[in-house]
């Protein structure tokens, strides 16, 4: 196992998939000559050339639609949208075409595109560069949504997403590209469905995804050390479809649940997981599930205000203590 | 193109006309639901262009006004009518409807309902052709009002930049629903707008099959020879409302009469009669045979076909049994 950074893991996945299949291409703004805003496509332009590593004009809906159209003919585009905030401009093609074309053509056409984009908030980027949009993608049938919490997942999820015949949205994170972690030396394909138990526990389940998995792990350590509470941490790397079975199994064991999301609470991952808990294992609960979310505000520029708007590991600890009354 | 071929085209155009008129009746009879956009008046556009291309080999993509483009691409009219009747035997298995005909076997890549949506998809199909190295081209038929979408500019820019084999055909029927082009569009001549992207273009009378065919032959040759995209504007008129709920109250009767006098089917018919290659009686027999065929074959097939199975409502959302969903086959 080699340690590598999240961005390096993404480059490796691109490189292997492009070497494996000449129909795999990647496209996006500044991904070629520059190598990507977060270096996630660096080195590919020199290796594969400008017809397969395509610097696009700043036309999100246009080049996303172009990638989708090419995928009808068997091309496998990996489309980088520089920041998830800009994905709003491509929603027409993502939702109206990619997500629906298999269905409305009675199974004749498919759009096997991968759309990768950094979601989440970084540091003081302001309201228009701090959107968290996973909830938007999750709500639409015909699209898969995954979100890597580690370099291993970033590598393995992209590999599987390229080969899968469905359109897949990969929600990355601006603050995680430089995170280090172990990635298998051998080729590895991460499942696009399911969830991972990243810490076993008996008292409460903390559900996280992407960056919030790390807040959950920090909180779990704190809860164990200072309060004798053993939290189970579940990584929901697949947001659509969500892993109903994994959610039911863990909550049936711990009888308590906290869902931790970086986004605003309304119509979000927390709301969806709570609904699944209600549907799957309501009578297993010893306490009402709780969600830890951002405030329902556009993200402010001022650092203190920004911190106040976003959840963190402490909020998770506070939520769990609230459940136990300690 | 000789007159024997033109006679075949006349029959096909008349078939398309009668097919669309029968759709109108079927809608009134409530056998067709939802939105229904018909093509009468514009036939010379689809037929002139696709006669100059290789339907079934070249890729075709268009908007919601898509029945005739699918028929000319090679789709079986029975399967199209069955789709409109929402039957399992429809081209899109009853999941698409009038605006979403698809027939991959004939490279008819679909009807799409979002105005301007197909512009980038067509460029993408052309990118796919380029990567496969084939000699196909992609032909994208869209309306005049679609050119005010951002996708028009985004796609023309990329198609020119990357030299993509795509022919954009603008069927300029002078209206986007009820808004006349000069009330929505600063530059009324659409073929002039693409000069901004260095794309060669032409404007032609869209009512005259011969003229469309001639202009399209040039356009197709340009795109197929690897010289990149081309934009062909065809001046035409729809004889019916935009869709079924539209009474055309916004159009002047004199304008409608003027265009009725330039019926593409009649123009081609009269030219063949004048040349001595067709008689009026022959034409009338042709028409009767078409009406019978539509009733006895097309409508009957659609009527007798089964509905989709309700248990299959969740089929086709995602790929079935895709091994990569569970991390692949090792
Ligand atoms: C994105 C979008 N906006 C609005 C509509 C509603 N709409 C449907 S057709 C149409 C007019 C399009 O006119 P044109 O492109 O000239 O095509 P035509 O119907 O005349 O063939 C409008 C506004 C739509 N379907 N999609
Ligand atoms: Mg129009």
XYZ file of C-alpha atoms and ligand atoms in Angstrom:
683
model
C 0.000 0.000 0.000
C 1.319 3.375 -0.973
C 0.379 6.647 0.663
C -0.820 9.233 -1.753
C -2.808 12.396 -1.775
C -6.455 12.573 -2.762
C -5.612 14.464 -5.956
C -2.879 11.985 -6.838
C -5.333 9.131 -6.399
C -7.683 10.838 -8.853
C -4.875 11.322 -11.374
C -3.955 7.649 -11.038
C -7.550 6.543 -11.685
C -7.748 8.759 -14.783
C -4.419 7.507 -16.042
C -5.239 3.809 -15.634
C -8.671 4.149 -17.196
C -7.370 6.196 -20.129
C -4.604 3.652 -20.723
C -7.128 0.821 -20.518
C -9.698 2.205 -22.962
C -9.032 4.630 -25.814
C -12.652 5.823 -25.606
C -12.070 7.302 -22.132
C -11.535 11.049 -22.390
C -11.501 13.833 -19.860
C -12.695 17.364 -20.306
C -13.199 20.547 -18.342
C -11.906 24.029 -17.751
C -8.128 24.222 -17.362
C -7.756 20.481 -16.988
C -5.311 20.002 -19.855
C -2.319 22.281 -20.161
C -2.749 23.507 -16.587
C -3.538 20.044 -15.205
C -6.651 21.023 -13.283
C -7.370 23.604 -10.605
C -6.702 20.930 -7.977
C -4.126 19.021 -10.069
C -6.538 16.107 -10.449
C -5.708 15.694 -14.152
C -2.056 16.708 -14.082
C 0.279 14.991 -16.517
C -2.545 13.584 -18.624
C -2.400 16.207 -21.367
C 1.213 15.414 -22.180
C 0.524 11.696 -22.124
C -2.780 11.470 -24.001
C -2.920 14.636 -26.091
C -5.478 17.330 -26.695
C -8.123 15.165 -28.358
C -8.528 13.077 -25.194
C -7.635 15.625 -22.532
C -9.772 18.532 -23.557
C -9.520 22.077 -22.266
C -13.065 23.326 -22.724
C -14.422 26.829 -23.082
C -16.243 28.155 -20.009
C -19.537 26.697 -21.175
C -20.681 24.295 -18.458
C -24.007 23.329 -19.987
C -22.430 23.127 -23.432
C -19.479 20.878 -22.683
C -21.461 18.708 -20.280
C -24.021 18.198 -23.039
C -21.236 17.507 -25.503
C -19.825 14.842 -23.210
C -23.262 13.297 -22.814
C -23.820 13.243 -26.579
C -20.424 11.604 -27.108
C -21.284 8.992 -24.487
C -24.271 7.900 -26.604
C -21.687 6.580 -29.090
C -19.584 4.747 -26.508
C -17.183 7.510 -25.536
C -16.539 7.529 -21.767
C -16.073 11.161 -20.762
C -14.850 12.163 -17.329
C -16.091 15.719 -17.015
C -14.573 17.995 -14.389
C -16.684 20.917 -13.304
C -14.219 23.273 -11.656
C -16.441 23.994 -8.674
C -19.790 22.493 -7.854
C -21.265 25.982 -7.789
C -20.786 26.102 -11.565
C -22.667 22.831 -11.972
C -25.902 24.776 -11.654
C -25.278 25.923 -15.234
C -25.053 22.332 -16.408
C -28.150 21.087 -14.595
C -30.196 21.160 -17.783
C -28.023 18.592 -19.497
C -27.319 16.547 -16.360
C -30.935 16.238 -15.280
C -32.876 16.609 -18.498
C -30.631 14.444 -20.630
C -28.137 12.243 -18.766
C -30.506 11.163 -16.001
C -33.498 10.538 -18.254
C -32.280 9.333 -21.618
C -32.143 5.630 -20.762
C -35.672 5.734 -19.421
C -37.344 7.840 -22.059
C -35.697 5.883 -24.865
C -37.014 2.623 -23.436
C -33.492 1.437 -22.631
C -31.936 2.162 -26.059
C -29.603 5.021 -25.227
C -27.410 5.417 -22.170
C -25.209 8.233 -20.938
C -22.187 6.688 -19.205
C -20.572 9.972 -18.216
C -18.707 10.741 -15.022
C -19.082 14.246 -13.671
C -16.600 15.138 -10.949
C -16.635 18.321 -9.010
C -15.432 19.698 -5.700
C -18.373 20.411 -3.427
C -18.187 21.636 0.135
C -16.889 24.855 1.613
C -13.254 25.800 1.786
C -11.926 28.899 3.557
C -13.608 32.258 3.003
C -14.451 31.670 -0.644
C -17.732 33.516 -0.254
C -21.311 32.597 -0.975
C -20.915 31.780 -4.661
C -18.007 29.378 -4.167
C -19.267 27.498 -1.120
C -22.307 25.557 -2.267
C -22.884 22.027 -1.124
C -25.028 20.467 -3.798
C -25.028 16.720 -3.156
C -28.638 16.954 -2.023
C -29.632 18.361 -5.391
C -28.059 15.508 -7.351
C -29.403 12.867 -4.955
C -32.975 13.844 -5.595
C -33.093 12.865 -9.243
C -33.777 9.368 -10.571
C -31.381 8.013 -13.165
C -28.208 9.428 -11.673
C -25.735 7.811 -9.267
C -24.091 9.996 -6.640
C -20.928 9.022 -4.767
C -18.637 11.065 -2.562
C -15.153 9.931 -1.536
C -13.913 10.500 2.015
C -10.368 9.257 1.381
C -7.754 8.872 -1.362
C -8.629 5.163 -1.567
C -12.257 5.955 -2.280
C -11.367 8.824 -4.611
C -9.340 6.351 -6.663
C -11.658 3.346 -6.531
C -14.929 5.210 -6.986
C -13.668 7.009 -10.084
C -12.449 3.712 -11.570
C -15.847 2.067 -11.123
C -17.725 5.170 -12.208
C -15.868 5.248 -15.534
C -16.793 1.641 -16.275
C -20.371 1.778 -15.020
C -22.999 2.352 -17.699
C -24.915 4.934 -15.661
C -24.154 8.626 -15.318
C -22.266 9.107 -12.044
C -21.770 12.359 -10.163
C -18.692 12.344 -7.914
C -18.816 14.952 -5.179
C -15.248 15.727 -4.103
C -14.090 18.379 -1.633
C -11.832 21.387 -2.016
C -10.297 20.851 1.415
C -9.510 17.195 0.823
C -7.356 17.218 -2.325
C -4.181 17.350 -0.243
C -5.308 14.756 2.274
C -3.005 11.722 2.442
C -4.086 8.123 2.730
C -3.287 4.589 1.743
C -4.349 3.383 -1.673
C -3.942 -0.275 -2.721
C -1.021 -0.862 -5.062
C -3.118 -3.225 -7.138
C -5.912 -1.956 -9.304
C -8.985 -1.442 -7.145
C -12.641 -0.827 -8.002
C -14.735 0.588 -5.187
C -18.427 -0.370 -5.133
C -20.784 2.427 -6.191
C -23.458 1.286 -3.743
C -23.346 0.420 -0.036
C -21.616 2.031 2.939
C -18.574 1.376 5.086
C -18.332 0.896 8.839
C -15.219 2.923 9.602
C -15.444 2.570 13.381
C -17.421 -0.032 15.262
C -19.454 0.999 18.279
C -22.503 -0.072 20.261
C -24.085 3.094 21.664
C -24.904 5.437 18.795
C -24.396 5.544 15.028
C -22.800 8.622 13.483
C -23.552 8.827 9.763
C -21.137 10.917 7.714
C -19.997 11.249 4.131
C -17.044 12.915 2.474
C -15.521 15.457 4.916
C -18.085 14.855 7.657
C -16.816 11.279 8.096
C -13.717 12.876 9.600
C -15.739 15.038 11.965
C -17.598 11.905 13.048
C -14.330 10.061 13.726
C -12.974 12.959 15.769
C -16.202 13.145 17.723
C -16.230 9.381 18.304
C -12.717 9.510 19.775
C -13.718 12.362 22.061
C -16.946 10.632 23.157
C -15.067 7.436 23.967
C -12.310 9.184 25.868
C -14.348 11.604 27.936
C -17.854 10.184 28.126
C -17.512 6.427 27.763
C -19.795 6.466 24.731
C -18.815 4.103 21.930
C -20.000 5.517 18.633
C -20.209 3.563 15.399
C -19.220 5.637 12.378
C -20.747 4.828 8.998
C -19.343 6.305 5.804
C -22.169 6.880 3.327
C -19.896 7.140 0.304
C -22.906 6.299 -1.901
C -25.540 9.019 -1.597
C -27.730 7.733 -4.395
C -28.890 5.118 -3.973
C -28.435 5.241 -0.181
C -27.627 1.988 1.611
C -30.911 1.192 3.365
C -29.622 -2.112 4.639
C -26.446 -0.649 6.120
C -28.448 2.102 7.808
C -30.953 -0.395 9.236
C -28.263 -2.809 10.447
C -26.321 -0.193 12.356
C -29.301 1.576 13.905
C -30.801 -1.782 14.899
C -27.577 -2.390 16.817
C -26.980 1.018 18.432
C -30.617 2.245 18.639
C -29.491 5.861 18.257
C -28.531 7.914 15.212
C -26.874 11.226 14.385
C -26.500 12.296 10.774
C -23.735 14.770 10.038
C -23.865 16.839 6.872
C -21.949 19.891 5.742
C -24.991 21.256 3.920
C -28.068 23.126 5.081
C -30.573 20.773 6.728
C -33.538 21.315 4.422
C -34.214 18.462 2.003
C -30.800 17.020 2.684
C -28.885 13.843 3.456
C -29.917 14.042 7.110
C -33.575 14.321 6.241
C -33.294 11.401 3.843
C -31.433 9.130 6.272
C -33.972 9.943 8.977
C -36.777 9.000 6.629
C -35.048 5.700 5.883
C -34.613 5.044 9.630
C -38.335 5.704 10.102
C -39.237 3.358 7.297
C -36.758 0.609 8.133
C -36.291 0.435 11.892
C -38.402 2.983 13.776
C -39.199 0.578 16.604
C -35.498 -0.124 17.194
C -34.941 3.487 18.254
C -34.256 4.458 21.865
C -34.046 8.157 21.008
C -35.171 10.461 18.243
C -32.517 10.718 15.487
C -30.684 14.032 15.328
C -29.022 15.810 12.432
C -26.008 18.055 12.612
C -26.054 20.420 9.657
C -24.974 23.846 8.490
C -27.188 26.819 9.237
C -29.750 27.683 6.583
C -27.749 30.657 5.247
C -25.606 31.472 2.209
C -22.013 30.970 3.359
C -20.527 34.265 4.609
C -17.077 35.613 3.812
C -16.159 36.695 7.372
C -14.189 33.864 8.934
C -15.993 33.857 12.274
C -19.380 33.996 10.584
C -18.352 31.227 8.203
C -17.329 29.022 11.125
C -20.606 29.762 12.840
C -22.552 28.700 9.759
C -20.829 25.321 9.405
C -20.967 22.232 11.605
C -17.866 20.637 13.121
C -16.782 17.735 15.307
C -17.728 19.604 18.498
C -21.293 19.965 17.281
C -21.391 16.215 16.788
C -20.164 15.637 20.353
C -22.777 18.074 21.662
C -25.540 16.334 19.713
C -24.585 12.916 21.091
C -24.317 14.256 24.640
C -27.768 15.696 24.184
C -29.148 12.285 23.268
C -27.578 10.696 26.358
C -28.223 13.657 28.639
C -24.570 13.810 29.717
C -31.833 13.268 -58.558
C -34.117 11.985 -61.316
C -37.882 12.321 -61.421
C -38.504 8.662 -60.518
C -36.673 9.348 -57.264
C -38.582 12.563 -56.784
C -41.830 10.657 -57.215
C -40.748 8.359 -54.399
C -39.952 11.418 -52.275
C -43.331 12.934 -53.105
C -45.014 9.779 -51.882
C -42.940 9.839 -48.683
C -43.736 13.509 -48.105
C -47.424 12.933 -48.658
C -47.273 9.968 -46.304
C -45.672 12.226 -43.666
C -48.401 14.825 -44.205
C -51.206 12.277 -43.834
C -49.478 10.635 -40.875
C -49.398 13.949 -39.023
C -52.993 14.765 -39.897
C -54.032 11.354 -38.608
C -52.130 12.094 -35.362
C -54.291 15.171 -34.985
C -57.433 13.054 -35.227
C -56.018 10.433 -32.875
C -55.352 13.184 -30.351
C -58.931 14.411 -30.624
C -60.047 10.788 -30.224
C -57.895 10.716 -27.059
C -55.638 7.946 -28.266
C -52.661 10.309 -28.041
C -51.997 12.224 -24.832
C -49.685 14.946 -23.618
C -48.093 17.459 -25.960
C -48.271 16.923 -29.697
C -46.302 19.086 -32.169
C -47.038 18.487 -35.828
C -44.946 19.079 -38.953
C -47.326 19.863 -41.878
C -45.918 22.662 -44.002
C -42.292 21.897 -43.129
C -41.864 18.538 -44.898
C -39.418 19.719 -47.541
C -36.918 20.536 -44.770
C -36.551 17.031 -43.345
C -36.894 15.323 -46.739
C -34.638 17.696 -48.660
C -31.860 17.440 -46.104
C -32.067 13.729 -45.395
C -32.316 12.816 -49.090
C -28.957 14.553 -49.406
C -27.529 12.575 -46.491
C -27.508 8.898 -45.503
C -30.306 8.342 -43.014
C -29.684 5.242 -40.918
C -25.949 5.800 -41.338
C -25.718 9.451 -40.394
C -26.974 10.392 -36.951
C -30.075 12.540 -36.630
C -31.193 14.449 -33.539
C -33.990 16.973 -33.126
C -36.552 18.636 -30.903
C -40.061 17.604 -29.843
C -41.396 18.122 -33.417
C -39.806 14.831 -34.321
C -42.171 12.315 -35.963
C -41.202 13.000 -39.553
C -37.452 13.095 -38.877
C -37.751 9.672 -37.262
C -39.766 8.287 -40.186
C -37.252 9.609 -42.712
C -34.399 8.178 -40.609
C -35.915 4.758 -41.192
C -38.174 4.159 -38.196
C -41.249 2.048 -38.857
C -44.275 4.401 -38.821
C -46.249 1.706 -37.007
C -43.780 1.810 -34.136
C -43.937 5.581 -34.071
C -47.722 5.606 -33.917
C -47.561 2.894 -31.252
C -45.283 5.204 -29.251
C -47.792 8.027 -29.580
C -50.461 5.599 -28.398
C -48.148 4.848 -25.402
C -47.752 1.192 -26.269
C -44.991 -1.272 -25.402
C -44.342 -1.735 -29.139
C -43.560 1.960 -29.544
C -40.064 3.023 -30.604
C -39.395 4.122 -27.013
C -41.522 1.361 -25.466
C -44.249 3.807 -24.508
C -41.904 5.605 -22.073
C -41.094 8.516 -24.341
C -44.156 9.791 -26.137
C -44.447 12.172 -29.067
C -41.591 14.445 -27.960
C -39.205 11.594 -27.128
C -38.979 9.240 -30.086
C -35.716 7.251 -30.135
C -34.558 4.625 -32.598
C -30.928 3.722 -32.065
C -30.981 1.004 -34.746
C -31.684 3.724 -37.315
C -29.392 6.220 -35.598
C -32.286 8.448 -34.763
C -30.851 9.817 -31.516
C -33.973 11.335 -30.194
C -36.484 13.997 -29.804
C -35.842 16.307 -26.855
C -38.252 18.680 -25.176
C -35.915 21.327 -23.786
C -35.544 24.040 -26.393
C -31.859 24.142 -27.404
C -30.974 20.927 -25.557
C -29.833 19.002 -28.644
C -27.233 21.588 -29.761
C -24.447 20.264 -27.507
C -25.637 16.659 -27.754
C -25.189 16.866 -31.530
C -21.689 18.259 -31.103
C -20.977 15.371 -28.715
C -22.262 12.780 -31.169
C -19.956 14.396 -33.731
C -17.083 14.096 -31.259
C -17.933 10.402 -30.913
C -17.889 9.995 -34.707
C -14.536 11.754 -34.827
C -13.084 9.416 -32.193
C -14.422 6.314 -33.943
C -12.971 7.561 -37.219
C -16.099 6.859 -39.305
C -17.455 8.896 -42.220
C -20.835 9.586 -40.606
C -22.037 13.068 -39.823
C -24.513 14.239 -37.222
C -27.494 16.281 -38.409
C -29.287 18.396 -35.844
C -32.680 19.877 -36.786
C -33.955 22.648 -34.514
C -36.313 25.594 -34.662
C -35.498 29.265 -35.086
C -36.352 30.270 -31.528
C -33.929 27.672 -30.137
C -31.108 29.882 -31.394
C -31.663 32.245 -28.499
C -30.490 29.637 -26.017
C -26.953 29.746 -24.644
C -26.404 26.207 -25.907
C -26.586 27.534 -29.496
C -23.543 29.732 -28.952
C -21.709 27.300 -26.691
C -22.132 24.453 -29.153
C -21.299 26.392 -32.317
C -18.155 27.632 -30.640
C -17.034 24.132 -29.652
C -18.055 22.582 -32.982
C -15.979 25.151 -34.866
C -13.084 25.000 -32.393
C -12.798 21.206 -32.633
C -13.814 20.884 -36.274
C -16.698 18.534 -35.484
C -18.712 16.809 -38.251
C -22.084 18.298 -37.417
C -24.678 19.915 -39.663
C -27.071 22.248 -37.883
C -30.334 22.725 -39.754
C -32.485 25.611 -38.610
C -36.120 25.095 -39.543
C -37.127 28.727 -39.443
C -40.918 28.740 -39.267
C -40.872 32.360 -38.094
C -42.364 31.667 -34.668
C -41.430 30.294 -31.266
C -44.901 29.269 -30.135
C -46.738 32.606 -30.546
C -43.800 35.004 -30.627
C -42.803 36.111 -34.117
C -39.084 36.002 -34.740
C -38.596 39.761 -35.117
C -40.106 40.221 -31.653
C -37.668 37.801 -29.993
C -34.503 37.982 -32.026
C -32.278 40.954 -32.795
C -30.819 39.402 -35.939
C -33.676 37.918 -37.925
C -31.570 36.133 -40.561
C -30.349 33.180 -38.572
C -27.650 32.107 -41.021
C -25.869 35.397 -40.343
C -25.567 34.729 -36.637
C -23.101 31.872 -37.071
C -20.567 34.098 -38.802
C -19.465 34.946 -35.264
C -18.022 31.426 -35.068
C -16.568 31.263 -38.571
C -19.044 28.586 -39.539
C -20.119 28.547 -43.190
C -23.858 28.881 -43.643
C -26.648 29.375 -46.149
C -30.295 30.371 -46.195
C -32.726 28.578 -48.495
C -36.403 28.373 -49.323
C -37.636 25.539 -47.124
C -40.843 24.933 -49.105
C -39.157 23.744 -52.263
C -37.764 20.224 -52.009
C -35.408 20.703 -54.948
C -33.849 23.831 -53.525
C -33.471 22.315 -50.057
C -31.951 19.203 -51.549
C -29.451 21.203 -53.544
C -28.411 23.364 -50.587
C -28.224 20.341 -48.299
C -26.079 18.409 -50.773
C -23.473 21.162 -50.495
C -23.802 21.317 -46.735
C -23.494 17.563 -46.256
C -20.489 17.365 -48.588
C -18.785 20.114 -46.609
C -19.287 18.393 -43.267
C -18.475 14.905 -44.555
C -15.240 16.056 -46.147
C -13.867 16.909 -42.711
C -14.143 20.669 -43.009
C -16.111 21.006 -39.788
C -19.614 22.226 -38.984
C -22.123 23.899 -41.305
C -25.327 25.793 -40.626
C -28.278 25.637 -43.013
C -31.283 27.880 -42.462
C -34.528 26.842 -44.160
C -37.394 29.314 -44.406
C -40.605 27.485 -43.720
C -43.988 27.638 -42.014
C -46.059 25.323 -39.866
C -49.640 25.024 -41.022
C -51.035 23.987 -37.661
C -50.677 25.499 -34.225
C -47.481 25.123 -32.240
C -49.090 22.247 -30.366
C -52.650 21.063 -30.009
C -53.904 23.839 -27.745
C -52.800 26.611 -30.099
C -55.296 28.359 -32.387
C -52.722 30.530 -34.168
C -54.600 33.705 -33.132
C -51.299 35.605 -33.267
C -50.781 35.022 -36.999
C -52.246 37.201 -39.737
C -54.622 35.353 -42.060
C -52.929 36.928 -45.074
C -49.626 35.518 -43.910
C -51.155 32.068 -43.456
C -52.748 32.210 -46.908
C -49.468 33.231 -48.495
C -47.670 30.219 -47.015
C -50.544 27.833 -47.793
C -50.005 28.786 -51.393
C -46.446 27.507 -51.051
C -47.246 23.992 -49.839
C -44.119 21.829 -50.212
C -46.098 18.746 -51.215
C -48.026 20.658 -53.886
C -44.909 22.395 -55.211
C -43.186 19.057 -55.780
C -46.361 17.447 -57.137
C -46.998 20.187 -59.683
C -43.405 20.160 -60.819
C -43.634 16.434 -61.558
C -46.965 16.896 -63.323
C -45.517 19.701 -65.405
C -42.589 17.519 -66.390
C -45.026 14.851 -67.529
C -43.853 12.347 -64.950
C -47.044 12.315 -62.892
C -50.769 12.760 -63.502
C -53.272 14.179 -61.089
C -55.097 10.844 -61.086
C -51.902 9.017 -60.195
C -51.412 11.449 -57.331
C -54.961 10.900 -56.090
C -54.470 7.138 -56.196
C -51.232 7.571 -54.300
C -53.071 9.581 -51.665
C -55.849 6.994 -51.318
C -53.310 4.202 -50.959
C -51.479 6.186 -48.261
C -54.664 6.870 -46.319
C -55.522 3.172 -46.463
C -52.033 2.182 -45.373
C -52.139 4.533 -42.414
C -55.527 3.219 -41.345
C -55.014 -0.473 -42.035
C -51.403 -0.830 -41.017
C -50.310 2.027 -38.805
C -53.382 2.873 -36.752
C -54.427 -0.741 -36.515
C -51.001 -1.806 -35.248
C -50.943 0.960 -32.653
C -54.481 0.202 -31.516
C -53.942 -3.521 -31.185
C -50.562 -3.279 -29.454
C -50.344 -3.973 -25.721
C -49.700 -1.339 -23.069
C -46.468 -1.587 -21.075
C -46.584 -3.882 -18.079
C -47.112 -1.812 -14.927
C -44.679 -4.041 -13.052
C -41.956 -2.651 -15.360
C -42.357 0.967 -14.252
C -38.931 0.964 -12.578
C -37.143 -0.631 -15.524
C -34.639 1.514 -17.508
C -33.876 3.946 -14.655
C -30.369 2.565 -14.239
C -28.350 -0.080 -16.065
C -29.419 -3.615 -15.198
C -26.902 -5.865 -13.411
C -23.978 -3.552 -14.074
C -21.000 -5.376 -12.507
C -19.126 -2.165 -11.698
C -21.806 -1.143 -9.210
C -20.489 -3.750 -6.812
C -16.847 -3.064 -7.575
C -16.441 -5.081 -10.733
C -15.683 -8.628 -11.779
C -12.330 -9.924 -10.627
C -35.904 25.362 -22.175
C -37.300 25.499 -22.656
N -37.942 26.678 -22.539
C -39.215 26.806 -22.974
C -39.889 25.755 -23.523
C -41.324 25.916 -24.021
N -41.331 25.884 -25.504
C -41.567 24.759 -26.169
S -41.409 24.941 -27.814
C -41.072 26.581 -27.669
C -40.818 27.386 -28.911
C -39.669 26.894 -29.706
O -39.695 27.442 -31.003
P -38.697 27.007 -32.140
O -37.369 26.686 -31.579
O -38.741 28.034 -33.201
O -39.290 25.621 -32.681
P -40.695 25.351 -33.352
O -41.620 24.889 -32.260
O -41.148 26.597 -34.013
O -40.460 24.232 -34.316
C -41.079 26.959 -26.325
C -40.851 28.320 -25.831
C -39.190 24.522 -23.593
N -39.754 23.416 -24.071
N -37.904 24.431 -23.185
Mg -40.028 28.203 -34.805
